[in-house]
Coordinates of C-alpha atoms and ligand atoms in Angstrom, one line a residue:
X777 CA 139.5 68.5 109.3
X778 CA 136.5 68.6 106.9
X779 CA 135.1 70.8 104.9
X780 CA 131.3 71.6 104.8
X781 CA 130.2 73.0 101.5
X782 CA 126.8 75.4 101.4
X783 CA 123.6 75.3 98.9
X784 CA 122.6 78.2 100.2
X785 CA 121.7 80.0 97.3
X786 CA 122.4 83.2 98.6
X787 CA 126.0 82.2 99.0
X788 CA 128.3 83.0 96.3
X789 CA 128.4 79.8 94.3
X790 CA 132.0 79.7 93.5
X791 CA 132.6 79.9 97.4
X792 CA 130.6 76.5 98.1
X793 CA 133.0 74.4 95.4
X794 CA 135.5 72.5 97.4
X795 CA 139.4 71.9 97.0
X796 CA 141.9 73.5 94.8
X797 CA 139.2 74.4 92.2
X798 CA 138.1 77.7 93.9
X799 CA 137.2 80.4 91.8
X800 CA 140.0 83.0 93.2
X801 CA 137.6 85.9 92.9
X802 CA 134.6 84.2 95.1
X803 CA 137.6 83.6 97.7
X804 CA 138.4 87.3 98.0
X805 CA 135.3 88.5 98.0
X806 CA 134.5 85.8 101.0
X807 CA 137.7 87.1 102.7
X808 CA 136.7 90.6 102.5
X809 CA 133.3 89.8 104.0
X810 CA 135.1 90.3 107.3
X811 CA 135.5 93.8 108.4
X812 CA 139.0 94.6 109.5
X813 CA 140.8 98.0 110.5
X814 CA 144.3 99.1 108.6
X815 CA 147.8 99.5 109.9
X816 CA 150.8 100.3 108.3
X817 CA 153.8 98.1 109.5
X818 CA 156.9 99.2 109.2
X819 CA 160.8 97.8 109.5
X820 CA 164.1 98.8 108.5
X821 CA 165.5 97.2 104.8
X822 CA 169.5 95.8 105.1
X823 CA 171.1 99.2 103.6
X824 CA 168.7 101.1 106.8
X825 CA 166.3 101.8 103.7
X826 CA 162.7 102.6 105.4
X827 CA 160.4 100.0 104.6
X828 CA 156.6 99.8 105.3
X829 CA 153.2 98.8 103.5
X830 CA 149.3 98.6 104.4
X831 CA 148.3 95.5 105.9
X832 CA 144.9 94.5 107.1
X833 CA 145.9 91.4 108.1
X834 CA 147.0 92.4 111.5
X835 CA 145.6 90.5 114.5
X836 CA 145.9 90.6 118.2
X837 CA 147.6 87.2 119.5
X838 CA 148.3 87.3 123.2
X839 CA 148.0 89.6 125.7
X840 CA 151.3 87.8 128.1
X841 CA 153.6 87.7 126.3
X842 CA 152.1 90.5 124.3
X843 CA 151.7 89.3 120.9
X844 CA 150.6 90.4 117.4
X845 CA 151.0 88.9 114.0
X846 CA 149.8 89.6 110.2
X847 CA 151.0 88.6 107.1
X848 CA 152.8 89.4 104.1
X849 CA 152.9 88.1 100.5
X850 CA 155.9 86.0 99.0
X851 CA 155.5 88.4 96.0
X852 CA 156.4 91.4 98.1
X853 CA 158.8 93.6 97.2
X854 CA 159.8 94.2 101.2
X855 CA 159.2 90.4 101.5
X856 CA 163.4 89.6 101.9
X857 CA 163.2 92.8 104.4
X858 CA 160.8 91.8 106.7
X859 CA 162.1 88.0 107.1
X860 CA 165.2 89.5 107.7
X861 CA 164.5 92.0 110.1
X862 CA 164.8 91.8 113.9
X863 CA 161.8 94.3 114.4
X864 CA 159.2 96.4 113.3
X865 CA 156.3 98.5 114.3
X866 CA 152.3 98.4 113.4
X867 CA 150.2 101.3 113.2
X868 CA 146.6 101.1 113.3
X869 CA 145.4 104.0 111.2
X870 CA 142.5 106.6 111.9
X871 CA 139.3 107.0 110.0
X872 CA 141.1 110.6 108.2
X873 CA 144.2 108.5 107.4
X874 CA 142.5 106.8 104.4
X875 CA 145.4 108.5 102.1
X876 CA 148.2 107.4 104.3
X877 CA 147.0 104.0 103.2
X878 CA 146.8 103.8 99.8
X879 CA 150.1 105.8 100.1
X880 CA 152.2 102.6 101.4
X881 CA 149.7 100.5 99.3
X882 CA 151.1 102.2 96.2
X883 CA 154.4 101.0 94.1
X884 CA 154.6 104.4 92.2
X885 CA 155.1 106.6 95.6
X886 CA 157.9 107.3 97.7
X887 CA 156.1 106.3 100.6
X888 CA 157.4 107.6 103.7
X889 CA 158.5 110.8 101.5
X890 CA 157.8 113.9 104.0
X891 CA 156.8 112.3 106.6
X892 CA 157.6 113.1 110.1
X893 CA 159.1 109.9 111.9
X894 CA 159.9 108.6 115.0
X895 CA 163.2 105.9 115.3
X896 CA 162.1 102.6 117.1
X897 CA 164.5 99.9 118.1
X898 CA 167.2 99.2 115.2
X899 CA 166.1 102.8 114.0
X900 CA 162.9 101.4 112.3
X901 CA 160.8 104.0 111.1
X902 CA 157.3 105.1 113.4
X903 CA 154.4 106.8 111.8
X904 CA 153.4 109.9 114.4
X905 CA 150.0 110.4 114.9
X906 CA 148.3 106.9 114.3
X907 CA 145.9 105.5 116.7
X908 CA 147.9 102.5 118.1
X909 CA 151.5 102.2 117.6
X910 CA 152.9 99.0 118.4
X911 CA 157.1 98.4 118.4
X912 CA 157.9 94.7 118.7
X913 CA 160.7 92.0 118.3
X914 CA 159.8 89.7 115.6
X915 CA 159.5 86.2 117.3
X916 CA 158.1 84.0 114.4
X917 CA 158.0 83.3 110.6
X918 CA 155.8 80.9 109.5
X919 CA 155.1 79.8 105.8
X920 CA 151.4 80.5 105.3
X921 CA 150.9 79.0 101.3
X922 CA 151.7 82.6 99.1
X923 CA 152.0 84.3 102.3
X924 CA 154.2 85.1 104.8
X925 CA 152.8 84.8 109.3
X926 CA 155.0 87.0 111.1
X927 CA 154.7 87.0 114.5
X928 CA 156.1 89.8 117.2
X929 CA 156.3 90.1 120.5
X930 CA 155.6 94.2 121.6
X931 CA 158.3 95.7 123.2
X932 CA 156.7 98.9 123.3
X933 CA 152.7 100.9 122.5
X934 CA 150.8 104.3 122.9
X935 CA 147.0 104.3 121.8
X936 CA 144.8 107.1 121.6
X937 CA 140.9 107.5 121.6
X938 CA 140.0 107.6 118.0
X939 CA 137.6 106.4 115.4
X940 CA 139.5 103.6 113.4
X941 CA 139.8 103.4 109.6
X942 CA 137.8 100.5 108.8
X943 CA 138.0 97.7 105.3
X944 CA 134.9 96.4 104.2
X945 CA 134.8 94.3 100.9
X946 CA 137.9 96.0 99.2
X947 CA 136.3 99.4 100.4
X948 CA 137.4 102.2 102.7
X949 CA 134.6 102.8 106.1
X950 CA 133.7 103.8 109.2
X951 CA 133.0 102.5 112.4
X952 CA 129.0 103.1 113.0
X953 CA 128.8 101.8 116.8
X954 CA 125.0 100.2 117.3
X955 CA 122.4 101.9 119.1
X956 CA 120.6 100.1 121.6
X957 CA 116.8 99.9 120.5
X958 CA 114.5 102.6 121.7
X959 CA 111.4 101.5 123.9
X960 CA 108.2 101.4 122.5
X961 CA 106.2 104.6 122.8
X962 CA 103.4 104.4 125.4
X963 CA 100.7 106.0 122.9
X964 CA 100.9 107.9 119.8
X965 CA 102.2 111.5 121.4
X966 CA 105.3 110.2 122.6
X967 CA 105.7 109.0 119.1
X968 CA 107.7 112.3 118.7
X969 CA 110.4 110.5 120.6
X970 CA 113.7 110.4 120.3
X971 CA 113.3 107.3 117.9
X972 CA 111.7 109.4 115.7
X973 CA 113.6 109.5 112.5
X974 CA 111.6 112.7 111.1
X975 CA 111.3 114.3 114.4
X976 CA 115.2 113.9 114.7
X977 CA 115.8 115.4 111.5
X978 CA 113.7 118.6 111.9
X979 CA 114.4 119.3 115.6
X980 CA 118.4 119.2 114.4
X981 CA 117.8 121.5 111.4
X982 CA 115.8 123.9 113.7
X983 CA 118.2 123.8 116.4
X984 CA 121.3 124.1 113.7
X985 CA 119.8 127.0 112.2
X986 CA 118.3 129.1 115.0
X987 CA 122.4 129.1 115.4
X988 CA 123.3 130.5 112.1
X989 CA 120.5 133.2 112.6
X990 CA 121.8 134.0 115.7
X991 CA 125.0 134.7 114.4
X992 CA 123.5 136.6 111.1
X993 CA 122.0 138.8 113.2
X994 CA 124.6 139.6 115.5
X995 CA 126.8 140.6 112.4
X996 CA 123.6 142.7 111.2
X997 CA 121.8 140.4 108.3
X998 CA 119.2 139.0 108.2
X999 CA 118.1 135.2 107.1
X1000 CA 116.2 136.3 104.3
X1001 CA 119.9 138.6 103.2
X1002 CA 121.6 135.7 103.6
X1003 CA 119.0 133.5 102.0
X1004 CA 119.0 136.6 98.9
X1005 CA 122.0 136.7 98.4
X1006 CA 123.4 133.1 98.7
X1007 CA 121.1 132.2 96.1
X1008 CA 122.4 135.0 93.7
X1009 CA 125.8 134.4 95.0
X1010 CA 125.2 130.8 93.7
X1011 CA 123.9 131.9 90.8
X1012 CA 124.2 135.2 89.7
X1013 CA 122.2 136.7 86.8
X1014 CA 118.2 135.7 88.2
X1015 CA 115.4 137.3 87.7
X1016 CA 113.9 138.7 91.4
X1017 CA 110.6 135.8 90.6
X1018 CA 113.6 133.0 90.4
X1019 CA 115.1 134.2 93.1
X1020 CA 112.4 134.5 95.4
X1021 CA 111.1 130.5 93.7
X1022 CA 114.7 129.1 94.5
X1023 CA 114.4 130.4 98.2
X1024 CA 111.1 128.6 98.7
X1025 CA 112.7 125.7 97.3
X1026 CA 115.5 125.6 99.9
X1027 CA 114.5 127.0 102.7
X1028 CA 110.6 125.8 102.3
X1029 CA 109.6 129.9 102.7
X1030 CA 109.8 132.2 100.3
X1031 CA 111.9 135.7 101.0
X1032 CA 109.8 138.8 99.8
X1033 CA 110.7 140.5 96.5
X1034 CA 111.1 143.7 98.6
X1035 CA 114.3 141.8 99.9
X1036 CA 115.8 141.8 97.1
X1037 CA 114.6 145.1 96.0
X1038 CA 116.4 146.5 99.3
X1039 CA 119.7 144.9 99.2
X1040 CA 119.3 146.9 94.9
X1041 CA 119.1 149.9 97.2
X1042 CA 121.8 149.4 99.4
X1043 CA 124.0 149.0 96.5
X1044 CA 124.9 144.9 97.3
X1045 CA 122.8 144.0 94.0
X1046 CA 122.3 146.0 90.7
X1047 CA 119.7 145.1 87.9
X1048 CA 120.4 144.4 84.8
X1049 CA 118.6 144.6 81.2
X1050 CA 119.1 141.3 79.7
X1051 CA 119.0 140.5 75.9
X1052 CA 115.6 138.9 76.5
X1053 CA 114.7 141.9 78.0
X1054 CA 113.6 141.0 81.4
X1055 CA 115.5 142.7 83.8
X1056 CA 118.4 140.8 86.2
X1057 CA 120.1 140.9 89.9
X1058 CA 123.6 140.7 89.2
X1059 CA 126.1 141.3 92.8
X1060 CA 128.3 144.5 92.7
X1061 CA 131.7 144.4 93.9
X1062 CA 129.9 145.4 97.6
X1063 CA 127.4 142.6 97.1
X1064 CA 130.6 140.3 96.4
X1065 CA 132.2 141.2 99.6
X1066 CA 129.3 140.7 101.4
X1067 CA 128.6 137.2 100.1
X1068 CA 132.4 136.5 101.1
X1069 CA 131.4 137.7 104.4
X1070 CA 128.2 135.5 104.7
X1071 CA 130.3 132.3 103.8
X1072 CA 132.8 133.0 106.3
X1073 CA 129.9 133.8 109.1
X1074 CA 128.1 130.4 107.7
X1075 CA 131.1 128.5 108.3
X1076 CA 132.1 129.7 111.8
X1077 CA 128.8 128.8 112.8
X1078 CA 129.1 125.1 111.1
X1079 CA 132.0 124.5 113.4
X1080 CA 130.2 125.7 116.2
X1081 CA 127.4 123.3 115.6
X1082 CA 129.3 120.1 114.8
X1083 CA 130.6 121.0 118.2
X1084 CA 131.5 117.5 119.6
X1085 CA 131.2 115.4 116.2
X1086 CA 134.6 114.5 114.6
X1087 CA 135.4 114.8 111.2
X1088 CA 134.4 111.0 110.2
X1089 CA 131.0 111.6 111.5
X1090 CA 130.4 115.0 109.7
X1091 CA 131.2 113.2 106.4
X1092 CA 129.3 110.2 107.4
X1093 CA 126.3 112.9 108.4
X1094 CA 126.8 114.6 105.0
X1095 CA 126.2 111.5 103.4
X1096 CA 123.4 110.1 105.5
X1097 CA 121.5 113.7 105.2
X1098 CA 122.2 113.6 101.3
X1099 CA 121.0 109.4 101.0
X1100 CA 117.8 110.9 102.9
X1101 CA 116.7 114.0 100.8
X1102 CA 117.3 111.5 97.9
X1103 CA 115.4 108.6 99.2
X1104 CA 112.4 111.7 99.7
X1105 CA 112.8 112.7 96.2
X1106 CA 111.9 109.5 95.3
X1107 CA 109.2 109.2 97.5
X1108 CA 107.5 112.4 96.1
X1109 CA 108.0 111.9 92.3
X1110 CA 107.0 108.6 92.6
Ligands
FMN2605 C1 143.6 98.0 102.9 C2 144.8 97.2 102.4 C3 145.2 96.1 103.1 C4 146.2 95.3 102.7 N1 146.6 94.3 103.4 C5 147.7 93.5 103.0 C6 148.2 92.4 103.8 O1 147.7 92.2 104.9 N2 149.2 91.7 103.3 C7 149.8 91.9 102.1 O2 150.7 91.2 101.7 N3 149.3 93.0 101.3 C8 148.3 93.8 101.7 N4 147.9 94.8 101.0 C9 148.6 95.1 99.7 C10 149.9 95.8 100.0 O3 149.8 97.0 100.8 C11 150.5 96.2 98.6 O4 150.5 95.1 97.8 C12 151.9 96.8 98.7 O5 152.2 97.3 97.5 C13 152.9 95.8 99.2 O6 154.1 96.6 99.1 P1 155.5 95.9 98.7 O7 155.3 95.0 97.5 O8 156.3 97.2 98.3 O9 156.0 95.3 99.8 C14 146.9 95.6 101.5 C15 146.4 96.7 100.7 C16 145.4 97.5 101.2 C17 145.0 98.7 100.4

């Protein structure tokens, strides 16, 4: 077979030189071009030590006989293990099981240390709680250059609906399934449509936070409270201007100074001289309770709202939202 170097330019140029000369680091980072999930595979060492380590090498091979394989370095410490072995299992790990990866990717950890197992055939050691499991007899070794193929036949799986851990260009991510493309809008009012990136944005923080209010005022506050005194809880020590400047900033409304002036009189907030002489809100031990009490309303409704969306897709929300205010940032100070 023949190889076909590129010129494209925007191909890494150590990638496009041919035969032995690679550059080593061009070839990794070609190999890690391809997106792959991570499993843990697992066997039992000749003294029924518990062996495993994070492979994303794993791939699918035949569904009759059902067969998997993936691969293994020569340098491996569990190399003499697996060659030896009769069985193992795979486990494909979960977007939240990023740690449980570098945990058998680690040399300084006692890997399966407090872990709750399962016993396979032979007594090899299975993860709980992994997305796929896979138990197979291993049915072929084949030299692959510095690597090891293994090959096994599955003897036994579970699977559950989950989002897999994905590996991207020596990086941890998540699966982001595509969206199909929205139809164009007849005419420029049904441009507030559900493609609408803006429109999207603000109907979700109106809808999120009509559900926090709610939930304020069935516990008795206010927004603006909350808005008062999450700011000073923040920050405590403001004067009532810089309070009442900081709550236009995040909320894009400002609270009224009387606010603050009412929570002083309900004892939540007590003003301070200062040595500059300008007077400051500080939070009495009340106001501290309360603040406790806001956070723990705050977050009750934050679970209610993310409702159906898993933990993977509230980070990868967190992040998006954050990329978005910063992007806008730029936008305005530009
Ligand atoms: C996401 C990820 C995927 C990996 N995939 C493989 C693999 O497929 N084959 C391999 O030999 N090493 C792979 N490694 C590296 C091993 O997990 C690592 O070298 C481990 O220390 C090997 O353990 P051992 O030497 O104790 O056997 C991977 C590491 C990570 C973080």
């Amino acid at each position: 077979m023949t190889t076909k170097t590129s010129t494209n330019s925007d191909l890494r140029s150590g990638a496009a030189k041919a035969g032995p000369g690679f550059d080593g680091r061009a070839l990794r980072d070609a190999f890690g071009s391809f997106a792959t999930g991570v499993t843990i595979v697992t066997t039992s060492g000749p003294a029924g030590a518990d062996i495993g380590f994070t492979a994303n090498s794993f791939s699918s091979v035949s569904l009759d006989p059902p067969m998997v394989l993936w691969s293994l370095a020569r340098t491996s410490l569990s190399i003499d293990a697996f060659r030896n072995c009769a069985h193992f299992a795979v486990h494909i790990l979960s977007a939240d099981q990023e740690a449980l990866s570098a945990r058998f990717a680690s040399k300084s950890i006692d890997r399966f240390g407090g872990l709750a197992l399962d016993r396979g055939p032979d007594g090899i050691p299975m993860l709980q709680d992994c997305m796929a499991r896979f138990a197979c007899k291993l049915a072929y070794q084949y030299e692959g250059g510095d690597h090891v193929i293994f090959v096994g036949e599955i003897l036994d799986f579970s699977h559950s609906a989950r989002k897999p851990l994905v590996f991207h260009g020596g990086r941890y991510g998540m699966l982001l399934p595509k969206q199909t493309a929205a139809a164009e809008p007849a005419d420029a009012l049904s441009n507030l449509s559900s493609d609408d990136l803006l429109y999207q944005v603000s109907n979700a923080y109106f809808r999120t936070r009509h559900a926090v209010i709610d939930k304020l005022e069935h516990h008795g506050w206010s927004a603006e409270e909350y808005a008062a005194l999450s700011i000073i809880g923040r920050e405590d020590g403001l004067r009532i201007p810089e309070i009442v400047a900081r709550s236009e900033k995040l909320r894009g409304q400002a609270i009224s100074a009387a606010i603050v002036q009412k929570l002083i009189a309900h004892r939540l907030l007590r003003e301070v001289d200062s040595t500059d002489g300008h007077a400051r809100v500080r939070l009495t031990p009340e106001g501290r309770l309360s603040v406790l009490e806001l956070i723990a309303i705050r977050k009750s409704s934050e679970a209610d709202v993310q409702g159906s969306l898993d933990p993977s897709e509230v980070q990868l929300l967190k992040h998006l939202l954050s990329r978005l205010g910063n992007s806008a940032d730029a936008v305005t100070s530009a």
